[in-house]
Amino acid sequence: MASLEQYHAKRDFKKTAEPAGKVVRNRKGEAGGIFVVHKHAATRLHYDLRLEHGGVLWSWAITRGPSLDPHEKRFAVHVEDHPIDYASFEGTIPKGEYGGGSVIVWDEGKWQPETDPAHAMKKGHISFELHGHKLNGLWHLVRLKPRPGKTRDNWLLIKSDDAAARPGEDILQEAPESVKSGLTIEEVGEGKTADGKKPRVWHSSKRSTSKAKAKAAKQLEFIEPCLATLQRDAPPGKEWLHEVKFDGYRMQAQLAGTKVRLLTRTGLDWTGKFGGAIVAELGRLKCTDAIIDGEIVVLADSGVSSFALLQADLSAGRTDRFLYYVFDLIRLDGQDLRKEPLVERKQALQDLLGKQPDNSGSPLQRPFCRTGQGHAGARLPHGVGRHRLQARRRALSQRPRLVLGEVEMHAAPGVRHRRLPAVGEDRARIALLAGRLP
């Protein structure tokens, strides 16, 4: 039977704004429910995964935070159950109190267990799906064998290798902000709030000001990009467009009047992270409003996009090497283009950008694109280096279809075009993806 006895014993609710809460015994619904991941700057920064079950939140402290990489196994300590009310808590726990430090709601959503959660907990292996802003797909919590003389209940959190997996990517760095307030853990620690006030202890259940709401109402609606899933074979036929898939940050550019925003694939505003050049170039486009899909990258000396260099530049505050490769136009001058064929959207995007010579020096770039069949039709222009290709149907509108593919290949130095070798040859490695067009 669920209990909050340990939770209450560790806290003085006269000093902390954390909710006292109670077990919600009449909470209805199927197995699963809400989940939340708190980012917690206590003595050591960590993340707390909380899953609703039995009227409480089962809780695990994840020392290094969750990872979308299936090869990463993250250590997680099973801690005391928390009240359901804790899911919305965001603020600062006073120093000297249990867990003293700042807390933000890093992610939230729904979770669905694969089997009976109580039985899975007892067995020591919980398989479940997450449907959040940042975390999605199938996950596993696996209990470790206890060490002699130790009482801690240690587990591993592991991402399943599915459509939502992102090997090599760091979601913690890509999306550090709260999904409720948009604030970072540092800003909450400084006493900042969404409405600019600085109470001694703040949490996000307070409503924003009417001025902030009015400002938000003028912004374009964020359109969640569709992601890819692994497929076995390259797509055949001339109905496919093949374009370079760069290693960078997927970014949605929103233009509304004189306002330009750059949003991550989870909808977080990263406009200020990339300097002024990209924003200025987007601001020169002649339209009343637009939503553009693309990828921000940093190129190595070889001409190949480098995710490591991109992360290093973001960490160092360097902004002079960012390029924005744009590949789709989702909205233009008040019209939703998602139902239009891909080739027509690309033509509209080209018309919007205007004529621009190759290597023009502009931070806005159009990626290489060619019609053809899987490995037989894919060619890489000089200077593209070693990249992957993604394939999308020419006539596809933005409806759920299996459309994306990636091919990783070499382009030899000094050779203007190099045909992709046959699938079985050593110099080609095929990793095909399927998903819905963004």
Tab-separated table of C-alpha atoms in Angstrom:
chain	number	residue	atom	x	y	z
A	1	MET	CA	0.000	0.000	0.000
A	2	ALA	CA	1.299	3.438	-0.966
A	3	SER	CA	2.464	5.700	1.838
A	4	LEU	CA	3.923	9.197	2.177
A	5	GLU	CA	5.276	8.594	5.672
A	6	GLN	CA	8.937	8.855	4.636
A	7	TYR	CA	8.223	11.920	2.499
A	8	HIS	CA	6.541	13.766	5.380
A	9	ALA	CA	9.178	12.739	7.935
A	10	LYS	CA	11.984	14.319	5.895
A	11	ARG	CA	10.382	17.760	5.425
A	12	ASP	CA	9.329	20.748	7.518
A	13	PHE	CA	6.418	22.232	5.616
A	14	LYS	CA	6.613	25.431	7.652
A	15	LYS	CA	9.940	26.131	5.945
A	16	THR	CA	9.577	24.614	2.482
A	17	ALA	CA	6.997	25.369	-0.211
A	18	GLU	CA	6.930	21.737	-1.282
A	19	PRO	CA	3.375	20.351	-1.130
A	20	ALA	CA	2.527	18.160	1.863
A	21	GLY	CA	-0.004	16.267	-0.211
A	22	LYS	CA	-1.692	12.988	0.516
A	23	VAL	CA	-2.233	9.628	-1.134
A	24	VAL	CA	-4.945	10.041	-3.782
A	25	ARG	CA	-6.806	6.780	-3.326
A	26	ASN	CA	-9.771	7.546	-5.582
A	27	ARG	CA	-7.721	8.595	-8.599
A	28	LYS	CA	-9.246	6.865	-11.622
A	29	GLY	CA	-7.738	5.680	-14.864
A	30	GLU	CA	-5.820	2.806	-16.446
A	31	ALA	CA	-2.364	1.665	-15.382
A	32	GLY	CA	0.074	4.505	-15.793
A	33	GLY	CA	-0.798	8.170	-15.519
A	34	ILE	CA	1.292	11.307	-15.292
A	35	PHE	CA	5.062	11.408	-15.205
A	36	VAL	CA	7.438	14.237	-14.421
A	37	VAL	CA	11.190	14.716	-14.492
A	38	HIS	CA	12.460	17.327	-12.060
A	39	LYS	CA	15.877	18.892	-12.513
A	40	HIS	CA	17.187	19.396	-8.983
A	41	ALA	CA	20.219	21.493	-8.068
A	42	ALA	CA	20.694	20.075	-4.574
A	43	THR	CA	24.132	19.291	-3.100
A	44	ARG	CA	24.764	17.609	-6.430
A	45	LEU	CA	22.818	18.341	-9.596
A	46	HIS	CA	20.594	15.421	-10.537
A	47	TYR	CA	17.245	14.602	-12.118
A	48	ASP	CA	14.237	12.965	-10.449
A	49	LEU	CA	12.002	10.672	-12.489
A	50	ARG	CA	8.504	10.347	-11.026
A	51	LEU	CA	5.826	7.919	-12.240
A	52	GLU	CA	2.256	8.016	-10.980
A	53	HIS	CA	1.018	4.780	-9.432
A	54	GLY	CA	-1.336	3.927	-6.590
A	55	GLY	CA	-2.135	7.537	-5.727
A	56	VAL	CA	1.517	8.618	-5.337
A	57	LEU	CA	4.557	9.315	-7.497
A	58	TRP	CA	7.137	6.557	-7.551
A	59	SER	CA	10.478	8.382	-7.604
A	60	TRP	CA	14.040	7.698	-8.732
A	61	ALA	CA	17.019	10.073	-8.420
A	62	ILE	CA	19.021	9.861	-11.661
A	63	THR	CA	22.535	11.115	-11.022
A	64	ARG	CA	23.461	11.972	-14.629
A	65	GLY	CA	19.949	12.510	-15.932
A	66	PRO	CA	18.048	10.560	-18.607
A	67	SER	CA	19.639	9.870	-21.991
A	68	LEU	CA	18.013	9.241	-25.367
A	69	ASP	CA	21.009	7.096	-26.350
A	70	PRO	CA	20.156	3.367	-26.003
A	71	HIS	CA	23.810	2.620	-25.256
A	72	GLU	CA	23.749	4.832	-22.152
A	73	LYS	CA	22.746	3.192	-18.865
A	74	ARG	CA	21.938	5.836	-16.266
A	75	PHE	CA	22.250	5.041	-12.561
A	76	ALA	CA	18.997	5.667	-10.653
A	77	VAL	CA	18.311	5.389	-6.920
A	78	HIS	CA	14.775	4.503	-5.884
A	79	VAL	CA	13.742	7.056	-3.235
A	80	GLU	CA	10.634	7.776	-1.172
A	81	ASP	CA	7.240	8.149	-2.851
A	82	HIS	CA	6.086	11.734	-3.462
A	83	PRO	CA	2.527	13.129	-3.515
A	84	ILE	CA	0.773	13.650	-6.841
A	85	ASP	CA	0.783	17.410	-6.132
A	86	TYR	CA	4.574	17.374	-6.342
A	87	ALA	CA	4.367	16.943	-10.123
A	88	SER	CA	3.715	20.681	-10.577
A	89	PHE	CA	6.240	21.881	-7.993
A	90	GLU	CA	8.913	24.234	-9.254
A	91	GLY	CA	10.894	26.557	-7.040
A	92	THR	CA	13.634	26.727	-4.421
A	93	ILE	CA	13.865	24.536	-1.345
A	94	PRO	CA	15.581	26.567	1.423
A	95	LYS	CA	19.158	25.733	2.343
A	96	GLY	CA	19.410	23.468	5.350
A	97	GLU	CA	16.188	21.690	4.466
A	98	TYR	CA	16.082	18.219	2.962
A	99	GLY	CA	16.990	18.496	-0.728
A	100	GLY	CA	17.805	22.197	-0.398
A	101	GLY	CA	18.265	23.822	-3.802
A	102	SER	CA	16.396	24.856	-6.931
A	103	VAL	CA	13.932	22.617	-8.758
A	104	ILE	CA	12.395	22.926	-12.233
A	105	VAL	CA	9.940	20.753	-14.148
A	106	TRP	CA	12.341	19.599	-16.850
A	107	ASP	CA	9.771	17.369	-18.553
A	108	GLU	CA	6.249	16.100	-17.981
A	109	GLY	CA	3.574	14.066	-19.701
A	110	LYS	CA	1.972	10.624	-19.559
A	111	TRP	CA	3.490	7.201	-18.952
A	112	GLN	CA	2.141	3.771	-19.906
A	113	PRO	CA	3.575	0.539	-18.435
A	114	GLU	CA	3.994	-2.529	-20.644
A	115	THR	CA	2.816	-4.863	-17.854
A	116	ASP	CA	1.262	-4.557	-14.403
A	117	PRO	CA	3.457	-1.916	-12.722
A	118	ALA	CA	3.192	-3.338	-9.200
A	119	HIS	CA	4.308	-6.769	-10.406
A	120	ALA	CA	7.066	-5.215	-12.523
A	121	MET	CA	8.305	-3.201	-9.537
A	122	LYS	CA	8.447	-6.338	-7.410
A	123	LYS	CA	10.197	-8.246	-10.186
A	124	GLY	CA	12.718	-5.435	-10.666
A	125	HIS	CA	12.142	-4.636	-14.344
A	126	ILE	CA	9.654	-1.951	-15.374
A	127	SER	CA	9.154	-1.435	-19.117
A	128	PHE	CA	7.121	1.640	-19.999
A	129	GLU	CA	6.426	4.267	-22.627
A	130	LEU	CA	6.806	7.989	-22.025
A	131	HIS	CA	4.837	10.639	-23.891
A	132	GLY	CA	6.410	13.941	-22.884
A	133	HIS	CA	7.829	17.121	-24.355
A	134	LYS	CA	11.410	15.835	-24.357
A	135	LEU	CA	11.252	12.141	-23.475
A	136	ASN	CA	9.265	9.693	-25.575
A	137	GLY	CA	9.248	6.058	-26.593
A	138	LEU	CA	10.007	2.883	-24.680
A	139	TRP	CA	12.166	2.900	-21.522
A	140	HIS	CA	13.360	0.360	-18.969
A	141	LEU	CA	14.047	0.580	-15.254
A	142	VAL	CA	16.118	-2.408	-14.144
A	143	ARG	CA	16.950	-3.101	-10.497
A	144	LEU	CA	20.578	-3.895	-9.700
A	145	LYS	CA	21.591	-6.686	-7.386
A	146	PRO	CA	22.001	-5.184	-3.893
A	147	ARG	CA	25.499	-4.974	-2.478
A	148	PRO	CA	26.188	-6.756	0.820
A	149	GLY	CA	25.437	-4.459	3.751
A	150	LYS	CA	23.901	-1.745	1.551
A	151	THR	CA	20.282	-0.620	1.851
A	152	ARG	CA	19.961	1.624	-1.205
A	153	ASP	CA	17.609	0.391	-3.902
A	154	ASN	CA	19.705	0.939	-7.036
A	155	TRP	CA	18.369	0.730	-10.583
A	156	LEU	CA	19.422	1.541	-14.155
A	157	LEU	CA	17.367	3.736	-16.512
A	158	ILE	CA	17.818	2.636	-20.127
A	159	LYS	CA	16.289	4.004	-23.344
A	160	SER	CA	15.036	1.358	-25.760
A	161	ASP	CA	16.395	1.447	-29.317
A	162	ASP	CA	13.247	2.702	-31.042
A	163	ALA	CA	11.973	5.630	-33.087
A	164	ALA	CA	12.440	8.057	-30.201
A	165	ALA	CA	16.063	7.044	-29.566
A	166	ARG	CA	18.752	9.606	-30.412
A	167	PRO	CA	22.209	7.995	-30.268
A	168	GLY	CA	24.969	10.518	-29.686
A	169	GLU	CA	22.633	13.393	-28.821
A	170	ASP	CA	22.471	15.127	-25.442
A	171	ILE	CA	18.892	16.152	-24.664
A	172	LEU	CA	20.016	17.578	-21.312
A	173	GLN	CA	22.177	20.174	-23.063
A	174	GLU	CA	19.823	20.687	-25.991
A	175	ALA	CA	16.829	21.429	-23.771
A	176	PRO	CA	17.878	22.540	-20.270
A	177	GLU	CA	14.859	24.756	-19.565
A	178	SER	CA	11.652	24.071	-17.671
A	179	VAL	CA	8.722	22.966	-19.805
A	180	LYS	CA	6.394	24.952	-17.502
A	181	SER	CA	8.084	28.317	-17.061
A	182	GLY	CA	10.838	28.312	-19.688
A	183	LEU	CA	13.343	29.182	-16.944
A	184	THR	CA	16.674	27.473	-16.385
A	185	ILE	CA	17.688	25.982	-13.059
A	186	GLU	CA	20.131	28.880	-12.629
A	187	GLU	CA	17.402	31.481	-13.179
A	188	VAL	CA	15.156	29.842	-10.606
A	189	GLY	CA	18.117	29.780	-8.218
A	190	GLU	CA	18.528	33.531	-8.735
A	191	GLY	CA	14.889	34.041	-7.788
A	192	LYS	CA	13.674	34.857	-11.295
A	193	THR	CA	10.123	33.988	-12.295
A	194	ALA	CA	8.057	33.999	-15.448
A	195	ASP	CA	6.372	37.257	-14.345
A	196	GLY	CA	9.571	38.984	-13.225
A	197	LYS	CA	8.790	38.936	-9.500
A	198	LYS	CA	11.196	37.588	-6.893
A	199	PRO	CA	9.418	35.891	-4.008
A	200	ARG	CA	11.476	34.084	-1.374
A	201	VAL	CA	10.199	30.737	-2.599
A	202	TRP	CA	8.529	30.487	-5.990
A	203	HIS	CA	6.638	27.788	-7.774
A	204	SER	CA	5.075	27.561	-11.178
A	205	SER	CA	1.403	27.154	-10.313
A	206	LYS	CA	1.078	30.974	-10.366
A	207	ARG	CA	-0.372	32.379	-13.563
A	208	SER	CA	1.605	34.658	-15.828
A	209	THR	CA	0.626	38.299	-16.223
A	210	SER	CA	-1.985	39.395	-18.743
A	211	LYS	CA	0.737	41.300	-20.608
A	212	ALA	CA	2.732	38.107	-21.071
A	213	LYS	CA	-0.395	36.316	-22.287
A	214	ALA	CA	-1.127	39.046	-24.816
A	215	LYS	CA	2.424	38.828	-26.117
A	216	ALA	CA	2.225	35.034	-26.386
A	217	ALA	CA	-1.092	35.266	-28.259
A	218	LYS	CA	0.606	37.109	-31.136
A	219	GLN	CA	3.187	34.386	-31.624
A	220	LEU	CA	2.730	31.653	-34.207
A	221	GLU	CA	1.765	28.233	-32.922
A	222	PHE	CA	4.665	25.814	-32.550
A	223	ILE	CA	4.394	22.869	-34.943
A	224	GLU	CA	6.032	19.774	-33.524
A	225	PRO	CA	8.431	18.236	-36.062
A	226	CYS	CA	7.957	14.609	-37.009
A	227	LEU	CA	10.877	12.341	-36.279
A	228	ALA	CA	12.283	9.248	-37.935
A	229	THR	CA	12.277	5.505	-37.303
A	230	LEU	CA	14.670	2.848	-38.570
A	231	GLN	CA	13.851	0.971	-41.789
A	232	ARG	CA	15.776	-1.803	-43.503
A	233	ASP	CA	15.899	-0.849	-47.199
A	234	ALA	CA	16.537	2.249	-49.266
A	235	PRO	CA	13.378	3.683	-50.881
A	236	PRO	CA	13.266	3.047	-54.669
A	237	GLY	CA	11.725	5.207	-57.368
A	238	LYS	CA	11.924	8.721	-58.734
A	239	GLU	CA	9.173	9.890	-56.392
A	240	TRP	CA	11.860	10.316	-53.727
A	241	LEU	CA	13.986	13.381	-53.075
A	242	HIS	CA	17.388	12.771	-51.485
A	243	GLU	CA	19.032	15.498	-49.449
A	244	VAL	CA	21.978	15.786	-47.093
A	245	LYS	CA	21.216	15.044	-43.432
A	246	PHE	CA	23.488	17.209	-41.299
A	247	ASP	CA	24.553	16.584	-37.706
A	248	GLY	CA	23.225	19.623	-35.889
A	249	TYR	CA	20.241	20.966	-33.977
A	250	ARG	CA	16.834	20.753	-35.638
A	251	MET	CA	15.451	24.289	-35.500
A	252	GLN	CA	12.103	25.809	-36.456
A	253	ALA	CA	12.288	29.443	-37.549
A	254	GLN	CA	9.140	31.466	-36.925
A	255	LEU	CA	8.713	34.856	-38.593
A	256	ALA	CA	5.789	37.027	-37.496
A	257	GLY	CA	6.026	40.638	-38.606
A	258	THR	CA	9.367	41.906	-37.316
A	259	LYS	CA	9.637	39.128	-34.733
A	260	VAL	CA	11.953	36.160	-35.422
A	261	ARG	CA	12.197	33.119	-33.156
A	262	LEU	CA	14.310	29.963	-33.349
A	263	LEU	CA	12.641	27.026	-31.607
A	264	THR	CA	14.075	23.606	-30.805
A	265	ARG	CA	12.206	20.470	-31.793
A	266	THR	CA	10.605	20.521	-28.328
A	267	GLY	CA	9.427	24.123	-28.765
A	268	LEU	CA	12.003	25.830	-26.542
A	269	ASP	CA	13.097	29.320	-27.592
A	270	TRP	CA	16.811	29.262	-28.463
A	271	THR	CA	16.842	32.513	-30.441
A	272	GLY	CA	19.473	34.086	-28.212
A	273	LYS	CA	21.891	31.169	-28.391
A	274	PHE	CA	23.000	31.604	-32.001
A	275	GLY	CA	23.942	35.276	-32.213
A	276	GLY	CA	22.351	37.849	-34.496
A	277	ALA	CA	23.411	36.837	-38.016
A	278	ILE	CA	20.847	34.095	-38.642
A	279	VAL	CA	18.028	36.110	-37.064
A	280	ALA	CA	18.974	39.189	-39.102
A	281	GLU	CA	19.027	37.208	-42.343
A	282	LEU	CA	15.639	35.663	-41.595
A	283	GLY	CA	14.275	39.095	-40.754
A	284	ARG	CA	15.103	40.299	-44.285
A	285	LEU	CA	12.814	37.756	-45.941
A	286	LYS	CA	9.829	39.385	-47.626
A	287	CYS	CA	6.736	37.879	-46.008
A	288	THR	CA	4.138	38.743	-43.400
A	289	ASP	CA	4.779	35.492	-41.545
A	290	ALA	CA	6.470	32.142	-42.120
A	291	ILE	CA	7.501	28.916	-40.412
A	292	ILE	CA	10.671	27.323	-41.781
A	293	ASP	CA	12.137	23.942	-40.828
A	294	GLY	CA	15.881	23.403	-40.880
A	295	GLU	CA	19.072	22.444	-39.080
A	296	ILE	CA	21.689	24.678	-37.452
A	297	VAL	CA	25.197	23.296	-37.880
A	298	VAL	CA	28.883	24.089	-37.560
A	299	LEU	CA	31.145	22.800	-40.339
A	300	ALA	CA	34.586	21.367	-39.707
A	301	ASP	CA	37.517	22.303	-41.965
A	302	SER	CA	36.680	19.256	-44.092
A	303	GLY	CA	33.261	20.731	-44.868
A	304	VAL	CA	31.455	18.115	-42.802
A	305	SER	CA	28.998	19.169	-40.117
A	306	SER	CA	30.325	18.464	-36.626
A	307	PHE	CA	27.947	18.085	-33.697
A	308	ALA	CA	30.927	18.226	-31.324
A	309	LEU	CA	32.000	21.620	-32.718
A	310	LEU	CA	28.409	22.858	-32.514
A	311	GLN	CA	28.187	21.938	-28.841
A	312	ALA	CA	31.602	23.453	-28.160
A	313	ASP	CA	30.612	26.761	-29.796
A	314	LEU	CA	27.368	26.898	-27.817
A	315	SER	CA	29.235	26.248	-24.577
A	316	ALA	CA	31.855	28.885	-25.378
A	317	GLY	CA	29.335	31.469	-26.591
A	318	ARG	CA	30.922	31.549	-30.044
A	319	THR	CA	28.407	32.493	-32.771
A	320	ASP	CA	30.417	33.217	-35.937
A	321	ARG	CA	30.327	29.686	-37.410
A	322	PHE	CA	26.630	28.836	-37.210
A	323	LEU	CA	24.869	27.985	-40.482
A	324	TYR	CA	21.140	27.393	-40.829
A	325	TYR	CA	20.351	24.801	-43.515
A	326	VAL	CA	16.664	25.175	-44.388
A	327	PHE	CA	14.769	22.369	-46.116
A	328	ASP	CA	11.020	22.903	-45.680
A	329	LEU	CA	8.448	25.701	-45.592
A	330	ILE	CA	5.516	24.915	-43.304
A	331	ARG	CA	3.640	28.239	-43.335
A	332	LEU	CA	3.781	31.351	-45.507
A	333	ASP	CA	1.772	34.582	-45.397
A	334	GLY	CA	-0.956	33.117	-43.225
A	335	GLN	CA	-1.325	29.881	-45.216
A	336	ASP	CA	-0.659	26.443	-43.712
A	337	LEU	CA	1.367	24.551	-46.333
A	338	ARG	CA	1.509	21.164	-44.618
A	339	LYS	CA	-1.025	19.604	-47.006
A	340	GLU	CA	0.850	20.811	-50.087
A	341	PRO	CA	3.242	18.431	-51.925
A	342	LEU	CA	6.838	18.516	-50.741
A	343	VAL	CA	8.194	19.688	-54.112
A	344	GLU	CA	5.812	22.652	-54.076
A	345	ARG	CA	6.827	23.585	-50.529
A	346	LYS	CA	10.478	23.424	-51.512
A	347	GLN	CA	9.835	25.628	-54.542
A	348	ALA	CA	7.996	28.137	-52.347
A	349	LEU	CA	10.939	28.092	-49.938
A	350	GLN	CA	13.371	28.726	-52.782
A	351	ASP	CA	11.240	31.614	-54.032
A	352	LEU	CA	11.147	33.081	-50.524
A	353	LEU	CA	14.909	32.878	-50.108
A	354	GLY	CA	15.526	34.293	-53.572
A	355	LYS	CA	18.506	33.623	-55.802
A	356	GLN	CA	21.597	33.005	-53.754
A	357	PRO	CA	24.955	31.799	-55.132
A	358	ASP	CA	26.618	28.751	-53.617
A	359	ASN	CA	28.923	29.590	-50.726
A	360	SER	CA	27.525	33.132	-50.671
A	361	GLY	CA	28.604	33.641	-47.077
A	362	SER	CA	25.013	33.901	-45.871
A	363	PRO	CA	24.195	32.022	-42.657
A	364	LEU	CA	21.061	30.750	-44.464
A	365	GLN	CA	21.837	27.760	-46.693
A	366	ARG	CA	19.853	25.326	-48.833
A	367	PRO	CA	20.990	21.695	-48.567
A	368	PHE	CA	21.879	19.591	-51.603
A	369	CYS	CA	18.781	17.881	-53.007
A	370	ARG	CA	18.421	15.404	-55.880
A	371	THR	CA	15.737	13.119	-57.303
A	372	GLY	CA	16.579	9.442	-57.648
A	373	GLN	CA	16.465	5.883	-56.418
A	374	GLY	CA	17.943	4.948	-53.051
A	375	HIS	CA	21.618	4.088	-53.447
A	376	ALA	CA	21.516	4.137	-57.265
A	377	GLY	CA	20.337	7.718	-57.610
A	378	ALA	CA	22.214	9.402	-54.778
A	379	ARG	CA	25.199	11.584	-55.675
A	380	LEU	CA	27.068	13.970	-53.516
A	381	PRO	CA	28.413	17.332	-54.765
A	382	HIS	CA	31.983	18.429	-54.181
A	383	GLY	CA	32.536	19.902	-50.724
A	384	VAL	CA	29.763	18.061	-48.953
A	385	GLY	CA	32.233	15.580	-47.458
A	386	ARG	CA	31.140	12.505	-45.545
A	387	HIS	CA	27.468	12.939	-44.754
A	388	ARG	CA	24.215	11.054	-44.662
A	389	LEU	CA	21.329	11.383	-47.110
A	390	GLN	CA	17.669	11.480	-46.204
A	391	ALA	CA	14.894	10.641	-48.648
A	392	ARG	CA	11.408	12.142	-48.755
A	393	ARG	CA	8.513	11.661	-51.178
A	394	ARG	CA	8.178	14.417	-53.791
A	395	ALA	CA	4.378	14.628	-53.683
A	396	LEU	CA	3.874	13.939	-50.002
A	397	SER	CA	1.807	16.300	-47.916
A	398	GLN	CA	2.277	16.476	-44.167
A	399	ARG	CA	0.252	13.373	-43.382
A	400	PRO	CA	1.631	10.366	-41.493
A	401	ARG	CA	3.662	8.295	-43.977
A	402	LEU	CA	6.920	6.359	-43.951
A	403	VAL	CA	9.128	8.769	-45.819
A	404	LEU	CA	12.574	9.411	-44.391
A	405	GLY	CA	15.778	7.600	-45.204
A	406	GLU	CA	19.422	8.147	-44.439
A	407	VAL	CA	22.462	6.945	-46.326
A	408	GLU	CA	25.943	7.539	-44.968
A	409	MET	CA	28.694	7.738	-47.591
A	410	HIS	CA	32.059	9.170	-48.597
A	411	ALA	CA	32.855	11.959	-51.035
A	412	ALA	CA	36.480	11.787	-52.119
A	413	PRO	CA	38.511	15.035	-51.882
A	414	GLY	CA	38.847	16.788	-55.217
A	415	VAL	CA	36.065	14.790	-56.885
A	416	ARG	CA	33.054	16.864	-57.904
A	417	HIS	CA	30.588	13.971	-57.710
A	418	ARG	CA	30.963	10.521	-56.217
A	419	ARG	CA	28.326	7.858	-56.730
A	420	LEU	CA	27.273	5.994	-53.619
A	421	PRO	CA	28.669	2.421	-53.769
A	422	ALA	CA	26.414	-0.613	-53.742
A	423	VAL	CA	24.864	-1.520	-50.418
A	424	GLY	CA	27.222	-4.435	-49.818
A	425	GLU	CA	30.453	-2.512	-50.412
A	426	ASP	CA	32.665	-1.532	-47.505
A	427	ARG	CA	32.660	2.218	-48.197
A	428	ALA	CA	28.902	2.587	-47.772
A	429	ARG	CA	26.987	2.142	-44.540
A	430	ILE	CA	23.197	2.347	-44.833
A	431	ALA	CA	20.989	3.479	-41.934
A	432	LEU	CA	17.485	4.082	-43.239
A	433	LEU	CA	14.858	5.989	-41.323
A	434	ALA	CA	11.098	6.258	-41.631
A	435	GLY	CA	8.813	8.880	-40.163
A	436	ARG	CA	6.477	11.739	-40.986
A	437	LEU	CA	7.517	14.869	-42.730
A	438	PRO	CA	8.033	17.829	-40.407
